[in-house]
């Protein structure tokens, strides 16, 4: 499967990934996000803005993710933490933009 | 910067992995050699005491980057290659097998090793510590439901292991010689809350009780505490901190004191040799600090990458840490002295945040099950915000509005 990612420099990338991959790991592998805590929902350095058409098709945010996102200065209604998104086959074509580091 | 200045990195932990990626991101195109003592690519250490110990994380997910990453970045990776010496005159390192690797800039990222308990006889079985992937695997393979475990040391790793072992069905007793757990680092209300989490789930934590004697023949069988009680057990886990692996640096004549002494650019007393991560004791504004954390590994990796690539040093950020025990999440930012006076901001349920003010400014914060508070606290510490304690303790007022 493939996902569409716009990195912090504004480059549009098409990334190959596999079902079961965590979005954060796919992005970290290319050093596109810091992912300091390794996906423990502790650092909020893997924020992405999800394309509006895709937002409702992702599993809902859990409480801790909401809490961290709420306090980021650059978050909005499209924000997700990539560590909380496990890629499934129906997410082929998912389109996200990586948020700048706070 | 030129390819005539090959970078050699000794050690394959989080700091080394960060340095590799950061060097390439900074545009460094020279040769990079990563020499790992362990026979594995750099891996995430925090899960070793948690998900990996519980068997909830497959080994391939433990790696910080996949093998292809190092190929893509054109990094020569040497696994299972302990280094025996640094020859500063020849600008080369010698491996145990006699191989020489020449460097232009050398980076020491050798981390540390678990500190042993001198009372434990050599070769006694049933005794564990936790620092490496192999340690976690050995511990997991050696415990069983109902296994009685005594854990010496109530630090972060010790408490995380205690929680995981309880979840694996072990009977866990923690012995902490000081009068409270996490005495050097956590705010007392935070430490109390964590102790309550452990005792609620049937773990036992005894503070103010050290170890007088370790009993057993070939195999461990009991601990005698400093106040004379014998606690029979099947396994012993020693979690009393780590010793920095600075021997190579010392033998090479580099300045060492509680690790390898480095300046703000993480340069050692030899400007062509850097030290990063847990082994580096960095002098910042007159204080020499050796921090053991993922954040520090990343920061120091980035600092050295910038220095080697000739870029500006990254802006200093407040150090931060986290610890997960059971379903309790502790996030901390900034440093506070052991005797700090903490301002406690109560939260709903089991949420709790504590703040340390220095000269009226937020210098550190510790947030338990309060991720939102932590995000705001990071900004308050970074800005050195001046704030009055009454505002912090008023939980009717949102932290972000202060």
mmCIF file of C-alpha atoms in Angstrom, chain B residues 54-363:
data_model
loop_
_atom_site.group_PDB
_atom_site.id
_atom_site.type_symbol
_atom_site.label_atom_id
_atom_site.label_comp_id
_atom_site.label_asym_id
_atom_site.label_seq_id
_atom_site.Cartn_x
_atom_site.Cartn_y
_atom_site.Cartn_z
ATOM 1 C CA UNK B 54 6.078 -8.428 28.918
ATOM 2 C CA UNK B 55 6.529 -10.040 25.504
ATOM 3 C CA UNK B 56 4.156 -7.528 23.921
ATOM 4 C CA UNK B 57 6.655 -6.089 21.447
ATOM 5 C CA UNK B 58 8.235 -8.203 18.704
ATOM 6 C CA UNK B 59 11.992 -7.870 18.430
ATOM 7 C CA UNK B 60 11.863 -6.244 14.970
ATOM 8 C CA UNK B 61 9.743 -3.431 16.453
ATOM 9 C CA UNK B 62 12.406 -2.832 19.085
ATOM 10 C CA UNK B 63 14.904 -1.570 16.498
ATOM 11 C CA UNK B 64 15.152 2.225 16.239
ATOM 12 C CA UNK B 65 15.647 1.951 12.476
ATOM 13 C CA UNK B 66 15.393 -0.970 10.080
ATOM 14 C CA UNK B 67 18.558 -2.484 8.553
ATOM 15 C CA UNK B 68 17.752 -0.802 5.207
ATOM 16 C CA UNK B 69 18.026 2.610 6.875
ATOM 17 C CA UNK B 70 21.759 2.242 7.456
ATOM 18 C CA UNK B 71 22.251 1.036 3.864
ATOM 19 C CA UNK B 72 20.285 3.977 2.512
ATOM 20 C CA UNK B 73 22.416 6.376 4.557
ATOM 21 C CA UNK B 74 25.576 4.585 3.444
ATOM 22 C CA UNK B 75 26.702 3.767 6.964
ATOM 23 C CA UNK B 76 29.171 0.943 7.520
ATOM 24 C CA UNK B 77 27.752 -0.991 10.457
ATOM 25 C CA UNK B 78 29.952 -3.414 12.378
ATOM 26 C CA UNK B 79 27.925 -5.546 14.795
ATOM 27 C CA UNK B 80 29.297 -7.591 17.679
ATOM 28 C CA UNK B 81 32.616 -5.763 17.585
ATOM 29 C CA UNK B 82 33.855 -4.647 21.009
ATOM 30 C CA UNK B 83 36.531 -1.975 20.850
ATOM 31 C CA UNK B 84 39.709 -2.623 22.826
ATOM 32 C CA UNK B 85 41.541 0.693 22.544
ATOM 33 C CA UNK B 86 41.632 4.201 21.128
ATOM 34 C CA UNK B 87 44.967 5.287 19.672
ATOM 35 C CA UNK B 88 44.809 9.085 19.603
ATOM 36 C CA UNK B 89 48.259 9.517 18.035
ATOM 37 C CA UNK B 90 47.417 7.193 15.146
ATOM 38 C CA UNK B 91 43.797 8.413 15.098
ATOM 39 C CA UNK B 92 42.420 4.911 15.034
ATOM 40 C CA UNK B 93 40.483 2.481 17.186
ATOM 41 C CA UNK B 94 41.457 -1.136 17.674
ATOM 42 C CA UNK B 95 38.822 -3.842 17.808
ATOM 43 C CA UNK B 96 39.060 -6.934 19.978
ATOM 44 C CA UNK B 97 39.908 -9.004 16.890
ATOM 45 C CA UNK B 98 42.867 -6.759 16.082
ATOM 46 C CA UNK B 99 41.213 -4.796 13.262
ATOM 47 C CA UNK B 100 42.098 -1.080 13.139
ATOM 48 C CA UNK B 101 39.566 1.541 12.072
ATOM 49 C CA UNK B 102 40.902 5.019 11.288
ATOM 50 C CA UNK B 103 38.935 8.104 12.244
ATOM 51 C CA UNK B 104 38.939 11.794 11.490
ATOM 52 C CA UNK B 105 36.354 12.474 14.189
ATOM 53 C CA UNK B 106 35.607 9.867 16.814
ATOM 54 C CA UNK B 107 32.375 9.730 18.782
ATOM 55 C CA UNK B 108 32.168 7.664 21.958
ATOM 56 C CA UNK B 109 28.606 6.530 22.637
ATOM 57 C CA UNK B 110 29.326 3.558 24.850
ATOM 58 C CA UNK B 111 26.536 4.166 27.371
ATOM 59 C CA UNK B 112 26.811 2.262 30.598
ATOM 60 C CA UNK B 113 26.366 -1.076 32.270
ATOM 61 C CA UNK B 114 24.163 -2.150 35.136
ATOM 62 C CA UNK B 115 25.821 -1.591 38.477
ATOM 63 C CA UNK B 116 26.292 -4.845 40.337
ATOM 64 C CA UNK B 117 25.610 -5.626 43.978
ATOM 65 C CA UNK B 118 28.944 -6.578 45.502
ATOM 66 C CA UNK B 119 27.233 -8.951 47.948
ATOM 67 C CA UNK B 120 26.197 -11.251 45.102
ATOM 68 C CA UNK B 121 28.709 -14.076 44.595
ATOM 69 C CA UNK B 122 30.000 -14.416 41.058
ATOM 70 C CA UNK B 123 28.243 -17.054 38.936
ATOM 71 C CA UNK B 124 25.197 -17.277 41.252
ATOM 72 C CA UNK B 125 22.183 -18.194 39.124
ATOM 73 C CA UNK B 126 18.768 -16.607 39.437
ATOM 74 C CA UNK B 127 20.281 -13.113 39.610
ATOM 75 C CA UNK B 128 19.385 -10.496 36.998
ATOM 76 C CA UNK B 129 19.789 -6.868 36.085
ATOM 77 C CA UNK B 130 18.282 -4.924 33.254
ATOM 78 C CA UNK B 131 20.187 -2.801 30.828
ATOM 79 C CA UNK B 132 20.345 -4.610 27.479
ATOM 80 C CA UNK B 133 17.964 -6.476 25.220
ATOM 81 C CA UNK B 134 19.717 -9.702 26.239
ATOM 82 C CA UNK B 135 19.122 -8.859 29.929
ATOM 83 C CA UNK B 136 15.397 -8.425 29.298
ATOM 84 C CA UNK B 137 15.191 -11.672 27.356
ATOM 85 C CA UNK B 138 17.082 -13.566 30.068
ATOM 86 C CA UNK B 139 14.832 -12.185 32.802
ATOM 87 C CA UNK B 140 11.631 -12.941 30.923
ATOM 88 C CA UNK B 141 12.789 -16.521 30.248
ATOM 89 C CA UNK B 142 13.698 -17.056 33.896
ATOM 90 C CA UNK B 143 10.463 -16.001 35.630
ATOM 91 C CA UNK B 144 7.113 -17.762 35.841
ATOM 92 C CA UNK B 145 3.694 -17.116 37.392
ATOM 93 C CA UNK B 146 4.037 -17.305 41.141
ATOM 94 C CA UNK B 147 7.806 -16.732 40.952
ATOM 95 C CA UNK B 148 8.987 -14.867 44.062
ATOM 96 C CA UNK B 149 11.208 -11.968 43.011
ATOM 97 C CA UNK B 150 13.158 -9.579 45.208
ATOM 98 C CA UNK B 151 14.082 -6.396 43.411
ATOM 99 C CA UNK B 152 16.856 -4.311 44.938
ATOM 100 C CA UNK B 153 16.554 -0.616 44.128
ATOM 101 C CA UNK B 154 13.516 1.612 43.819
ATOM 102 C CA UNK B 155 14.579 3.732 40.859
ATOM 103 C CA UNK B 156 12.707 4.132 37.589
ATOM 104 C CA UNK B 157 14.012 0.967 35.965
ATOM 105 C CA UNK B 158 13.494 -1.014 39.177
ATOM 106 C CA UNK B 159 9.903 0.131 39.560
ATOM 107 C CA UNK B 160 9.117 -0.432 35.887
ATOM 108 C CA UNK B 161 10.507 -3.957 36.097
ATOM 109 C CA UNK B 162 8.534 -4.523 39.316
ATOM 110 C CA UNK B 163 5.312 -3.497 37.567
ATOM 111 C CA UNK B 164 6.019 -5.703 34.555
ATOM 112 C CA UNK B 165 6.916 -8.710 36.699
ATOM 113 C CA UNK B 166 3.680 -8.284 38.661
ATOM 114 C CA UNK B 167 1.829 -8.275 35.357
ATOM 115 C CA UNK B 168 3.623 -11.525 34.489
ATOM 116 C CA UNK B 169 2.225 -13.010 37.702
ATOM 117 C CA UNK B 170 5.330 -12.804 39.880
ATOM 118 C CA UNK B 171 5.299 -12.063 43.616
ATOM 119 C CA UNK B 172 7.391 -8.909 43.791
ATOM 120 C CA UNK B 173 9.151 -7.304 46.753
ATOM 121 C CA UNK B 174 11.118 -4.107 46.180
ATOM 122 C CA UNK B 175 13.819 -3.129 48.666
ATOM 123 C CA UNK B 176 14.882 0.503 48.630
ATOM 124 C CA UNK B 177 17.657 1.519 50.987
ATOM 125 C CA UNK B 178 16.652 5.197 51.035
ATOM 126 C CA UNK B 179 13.604 6.368 52.947
ATOM 127 C CA UNK B 180 11.536 6.676 49.764
ATOM 128 C CA UNK B 181 11.563 5.452 46.175
ATOM 129 C CA UNK B 182 12.887 7.727 43.439
ATOM 130 C CA UNK B 183 14.419 9.806 46.225
ATOM 131 C CA UNK B 184 16.860 11.683 44.045
ATOM 132 C CA UNK B 185 14.482 12.587 41.270
ATOM 133 C CA UNK B 186 10.733 12.450 41.852
ATOM 134 C CA UNK B 187 8.597 14.886 43.798
ATOM 135 C CA UNK B 188 7.460 13.151 47.013
ATOM 136 C CA UNK B 189 3.711 13.220 46.127
ATOM 137 C CA UNK B 190 4.522 11.618 42.763
ATOM 138 C CA UNK B 191 6.622 8.910 44.403
ATOM 139 C CA UNK B 192 3.850 8.245 46.956
ATOM 140 C CA UNK B 193 1.310 7.902 44.199
ATOM 141 C CA UNK B 194 3.487 5.424 42.329
ATOM 142 C CA UNK B 195 4.047 3.380 45.480
ATOM 143 C CA UNK B 196 0.263 3.257 45.960
ATOM 144 C CA UNK B 197 -0.111 1.934 42.396
ATOM 145 C CA UNK B 198 2.300 -0.868 43.158
ATOM 146 C CA UNK B 199 0.819 -1.833 46.497
ATOM 147 C CA UNK B 200 -2.739 -1.717 45.122
ATOM 148 C CA UNK B 201 -1.791 -4.400 42.648
ATOM 149 C CA UNK B 202 -0.163 -6.561 45.293
ATOM 150 C CA UNK B 203 3.463 -5.481 44.902
ATOM 151 C CA UNK B 204 5.418 -4.888 48.113
ATOM 152 C CA UNK B 205 7.731 -1.920 48.437
ATOM 153 C CA UNK B 206 9.925 -1.584 51.509
ATOM 154 C CA UNK B 207 11.772 1.684 51.920
ATOM 155 C CA UNK B 208 14.620 2.256 54.328
ATOM 156 C CA UNK B 209 15.644 -1.369 53.976
ATOM 157 C CA UNK B 210 18.881 -2.238 52.265
ATOM 158 C CA UNK B 211 20.514 -5.596 51.753
ATOM 159 C CA UNK B 212 22.791 -7.137 54.368
ATOM 160 C CA UNK B 213 23.322 -10.541 52.832
ATOM 161 C CA UNK B 214 22.514 -12.599 49.753
ATOM 162 C CA UNK B 215 21.887 -16.282 50.463
ATOM 163 C CA UNK B 216 22.057 -19.347 48.271
ATOM 164 C CA UNK B 217 24.576 -21.853 46.989
ATOM 165 C CA UNK B 218 24.937 -22.064 43.252
ATOM 166 C CA UNK B 219 21.461 -20.558 42.983
ATOM 167 C CA UNK B 220 20.029 -17.501 44.715
ATOM 168 C CA UNK B 221 17.590 -18.358 47.533
ATOM 169 C CA UNK B 222 17.106 -15.404 49.866
ATOM 170 C CA UNK B 223 17.940 -11.846 50.815
ATOM 171 C CA UNK B 224 18.633 -10.755 54.361
ATOM 172 C CA UNK B 225 17.598 -7.142 54.770
ATOM 173 C CA UNK B 226 19.578 -4.502 56.649
ATOM 174 C CA UNK B 227 17.142 -4.849 59.553
ATOM 175 C CA UNK B 228 17.675 -8.600 59.706
ATOM 176 C CA UNK B 229 14.628 -10.104 57.997
ATOM 177 C CA UNK B 230 15.240 -13.031 55.686
ATOM 178 C CA UNK B 231 13.114 -12.890 52.537
ATOM 179 C CA UNK B 232 13.126 -16.204 50.680
ATOM 180 C CA UNK B 233 12.746 -15.803 46.946
ATOM 181 C CA UNK B 234 13.321 -17.525 43.618
ATOM 182 C CA UNK B 235 14.938 -14.671 41.724
ATOM 183 C CA UNK B 236 16.879 -11.510 42.505
ATOM 184 C CA UNK B 237 16.818 -8.452 40.275
ATOM 185 C CA UNK B 238 19.421 -5.779 40.977
ATOM 186 C CA UNK B 239 18.333 -2.316 39.828
ATOM 187 C CA UNK B 240 20.737 0.094 41.471
ATOM 188 C CA UNK B 241 21.679 2.237 38.522
ATOM 189 C CA UNK B 242 24.370 2.175 35.916
ATOM 190 C CA UNK B 243 28.087 2.750 35.641
ATOM 191 C CA UNK B 244 29.232 4.782 32.623
ATOM 192 C CA UNK B 245 31.418 2.840 30.189
ATOM 193 C CA UNK B 246 34.235 5.372 30.193
ATOM 194 C CA UNK B 247 37.196 2.961 30.453
ATOM 195 C CA UNK B 248 38.246 3.309 26.803
ATOM 196 C CA UNK B 249 38.286 7.077 27.175
ATOM 197 C CA UNK B 250 40.205 6.926 30.452
ATOM 198 C CA UNK B 251 42.800 4.586 28.959
ATOM 199 C CA UNK B 252 43.198 7.030 26.074
ATOM 200 C CA UNK B 253 43.894 9.837 28.553
ATOM 201 C CA UNK B 254 40.654 11.756 28.044
ATOM 202 C CA UNK B 255 39.308 13.705 31.017
ATOM 203 C CA UNK B 256 36.762 11.568 32.863
ATOM 204 C CA UNK B 257 34.780 12.152 36.013
ATOM 205 C CA UNK B 258 31.436 10.436 36.416
ATOM 206 C CA UNK B 259 31.578 9.619 32.718
ATOM 207 C CA UNK B 260 33.502 11.348 29.954
ATOM 208 C CA UNK B 261 33.763 15.080 30.517
ATOM 209 C CA UNK B 262 32.610 17.090 27.493
ATOM 210 C CA UNK B 263 31.965 20.740 26.693
ATOM 211 C CA UNK B 264 28.816 22.334 25.266
ATOM 212 C CA UNK B 265 29.608 20.854 21.837
ATOM 213 C CA UNK B 266 30.092 17.427 23.420
ATOM 214 C CA UNK B 267 33.807 17.573 22.689
ATOM 215 C CA UNK B 268 36.064 15.713 25.093
ATOM 216 C CA UNK B 269 39.467 17.020 26.197
ATOM 217 C CA UNK B 270 40.603 15.939 22.693
ATOM 218 C CA UNK B 271 38.673 18.185 20.272
ATOM 219 C CA UNK B 272 38.565 15.434 17.614
ATOM 220 C CA UNK B 273 36.803 13.079 20.007
ATOM 221 C CA UNK B 274 33.223 13.572 21.155
ATOM 222 C CA UNK B 275 31.128 11.721 23.703
ATOM 223 C CA UNK B 276 27.322 11.528 23.618
ATOM 224 C CA UNK B 277 24.431 9.898 25.430
ATOM 225 C CA UNK B 278 24.528 8.266 28.872
ATOM 226 C CA UNK B 279 28.342 8.203 29.052
ATOM 227 C CA UNK B 280 28.837 11.935 28.510
ATOM 228 C CA UNK B 281 29.132 14.285 31.466
ATOM 229 C CA UNK B 282 28.369 17.651 29.931
ATOM 230 C CA UNK B 283 29.402 20.931 31.419
ATOM 231 C CA UNK B 284 26.565 23.392 31.112
ATOM 232 C CA UNK B 285 26.887 26.748 32.816
ATOM 233 C CA UNK B 286 29.393 25.467 35.353
ATOM 234 C CA UNK B 287 27.479 22.295 36.245
ATOM 235 C CA UNK B 288 28.659 18.944 35.026
ATOM 236 C CA UNK B 289 25.614 16.847 34.226
ATOM 237 C CA UNK B 290 25.431 13.255 33.128
ATOM 238 C CA UNK B 291 21.858 12.539 32.102
ATOM 239 C CA UNK B 292 20.555 9.062 31.395
ATOM 240 C CA UNK B 293 17.650 9.551 29.040
ATOM 241 C CA UNK B 294 16.400 9.158 25.507
ATOM 242 C CA UNK B 295 16.020 12.910 25.207
ATOM 243 C CA UNK B 296 19.661 13.428 26.192
ATOM 244 C CA UNK B 297 20.806 10.800 23.687
ATOM 245 C CA UNK B 298 18.916 12.617 20.957
ATOM 246 C CA UNK B 299 20.033 16.105 21.968
ATOM 247 C CA UNK B 300 23.698 15.190 22.264
ATOM 248 C CA UNK B 301 23.575 13.232 18.984
ATOM 249 C CA UNK B 302 22.183 16.303 17.253
ATOM 250 C CA UNK B 303 24.791 18.592 18.858
ATOM 251 C CA UNK B 304 27.691 16.487 17.611
ATOM 252 C CA UNK B 305 26.175 16.089 14.145
ATOM 253 C CA UNK B 306 25.944 19.877 13.865
ATOM 254 C CA UNK B 307 29.505 20.313 15.129
ATOM 255 C CA UNK B 308 30.956 17.802 12.668
ATOM 256 C CA UNK B 309 28.871 19.127 9.771
ATOM 257 C CA UNK B 310 29.866 22.706 10.593
ATOM 258 C CA UNK B 311 26.299 23.799 11.353
ATOM 259 C CA UNK B 312 25.071 25.946 14.233
ATOM 260 C CA UNK B 313 24.623 24.167 17.552
ATOM 261 C CA UNK B 314 20.937 23.301 18.080
ATOM 262 C CA UNK B 315 19.196 25.484 20.655
ATOM 263 C CA UNK B 316 19.370 24.037 24.155
ATOM 264 C CA UNK B 317 16.097 22.500 25.355
ATOM 265 C CA UNK B 318 15.006 21.523 28.849
ATOM 266 C CA UNK B 319 15.745 17.850 29.492
ATOM 267 C CA UNK B 320 12.726 15.625 29.749
ATOM 268 C CA UNK B 321 12.004 12.084 30.855
ATOM 269 C CA UNK B 322 9.140 9.657 31.134
ATOM 270 C CA UNK B 323 8.278 6.479 32.985
ATOM 271 C CA UNK B 324 5.314 4.133 32.499
ATOM 272 C CA UNK B 325 4.317 1.820 35.332
ATOM 273 C CA UNK B 326 1.106 -0.224 35.083
ATOM 274 C CA UNK B 327 -1.236 2.226 33.380
ATOM 275 C CA UNK B 328 0.368 5.203 35.089
ATOM 276 C CA UNK B 329 2.257 7.648 32.924
ATOM 277 C CA UNK B 330 4.812 9.990 34.453
ATOM 278 C CA UNK B 331 6.298 12.771 32.329
ATOM 279 C CA UNK B 332 8.965 15.099 33.670
ATOM 280 C CA UNK B 333 10.705 18.183 32.352
ATOM 281 C CA UNK B 334 13.607 20.168 33.788
ATOM 282 C CA UNK B 335 15.876 19.322 36.686
ATOM 283 C CA UNK B 336 15.222 19.912 40.364
ATOM 284 C CA UNK B 337 17.503 19.342 43.356
ATOM 285 C CA UNK B 338 16.791 16.341 45.599
ATOM 286 C CA UNK B 339 15.537 18.633 48.373
ATOM 287 C CA UNK B 340 13.352 20.771 46.074
ATOM 288 C CA UNK B 341 10.157 22.319 47.435
ATOM 289 C CA UNK B 342 7.425 21.261 45.028
ATOM 290 C CA UNK B 343 4.219 23.150 44.322
ATOM 291 C CA UNK B 344 1.478 20.548 44.002
ATOM 292 C CA UNK B 345 -1.344 21.037 41.549
ATOM 293 C CA UNK B 346 -4.013 18.468 42.291
ATOM 294 C CA UNK B 347 -5.983 16.996 39.419
ATOM 295 C CA UNK B 348 -9.082 14.872 38.993
ATOM 296 C CA UNK B 349 -8.838 11.204 39.912
ATOM 297 C CA UNK B 350 -5.270 9.989 39.712
ATOM 298 C CA UNK B 351 -3.946 13.033 37.904
ATOM 299 C CA UNK B 352 -1.285 15.053 39.666
ATOM 300 C CA UNK B 353 1.262 17.649 38.619
ATOM 301 C CA UNK B 354 4.121 19.108 40.651
ATOM 302 C CA UNK B 355 6.143 22.192 39.836
ATOM 303 C CA UNK B 356 9.502 23.362 41.048
ATOM 304 C CA UNK B 357 10.075 27.103 41.011
ATOM 305 C CA UNK B 358 13.551 28.586 41.115
ATOM 306 C CA UNK B 359 13.570 32.328 41.806
ATOM 307 C CA UNK B 360 9.859 32.391 40.982
ATOM 308 C CA UNK B 361 10.327 30.785 37.580
ATOM 309 C CA UNK B 362 9.157 27.325 36.549
ATOM 310 C CA UNK B 363 12.347 25.246 36.406
#
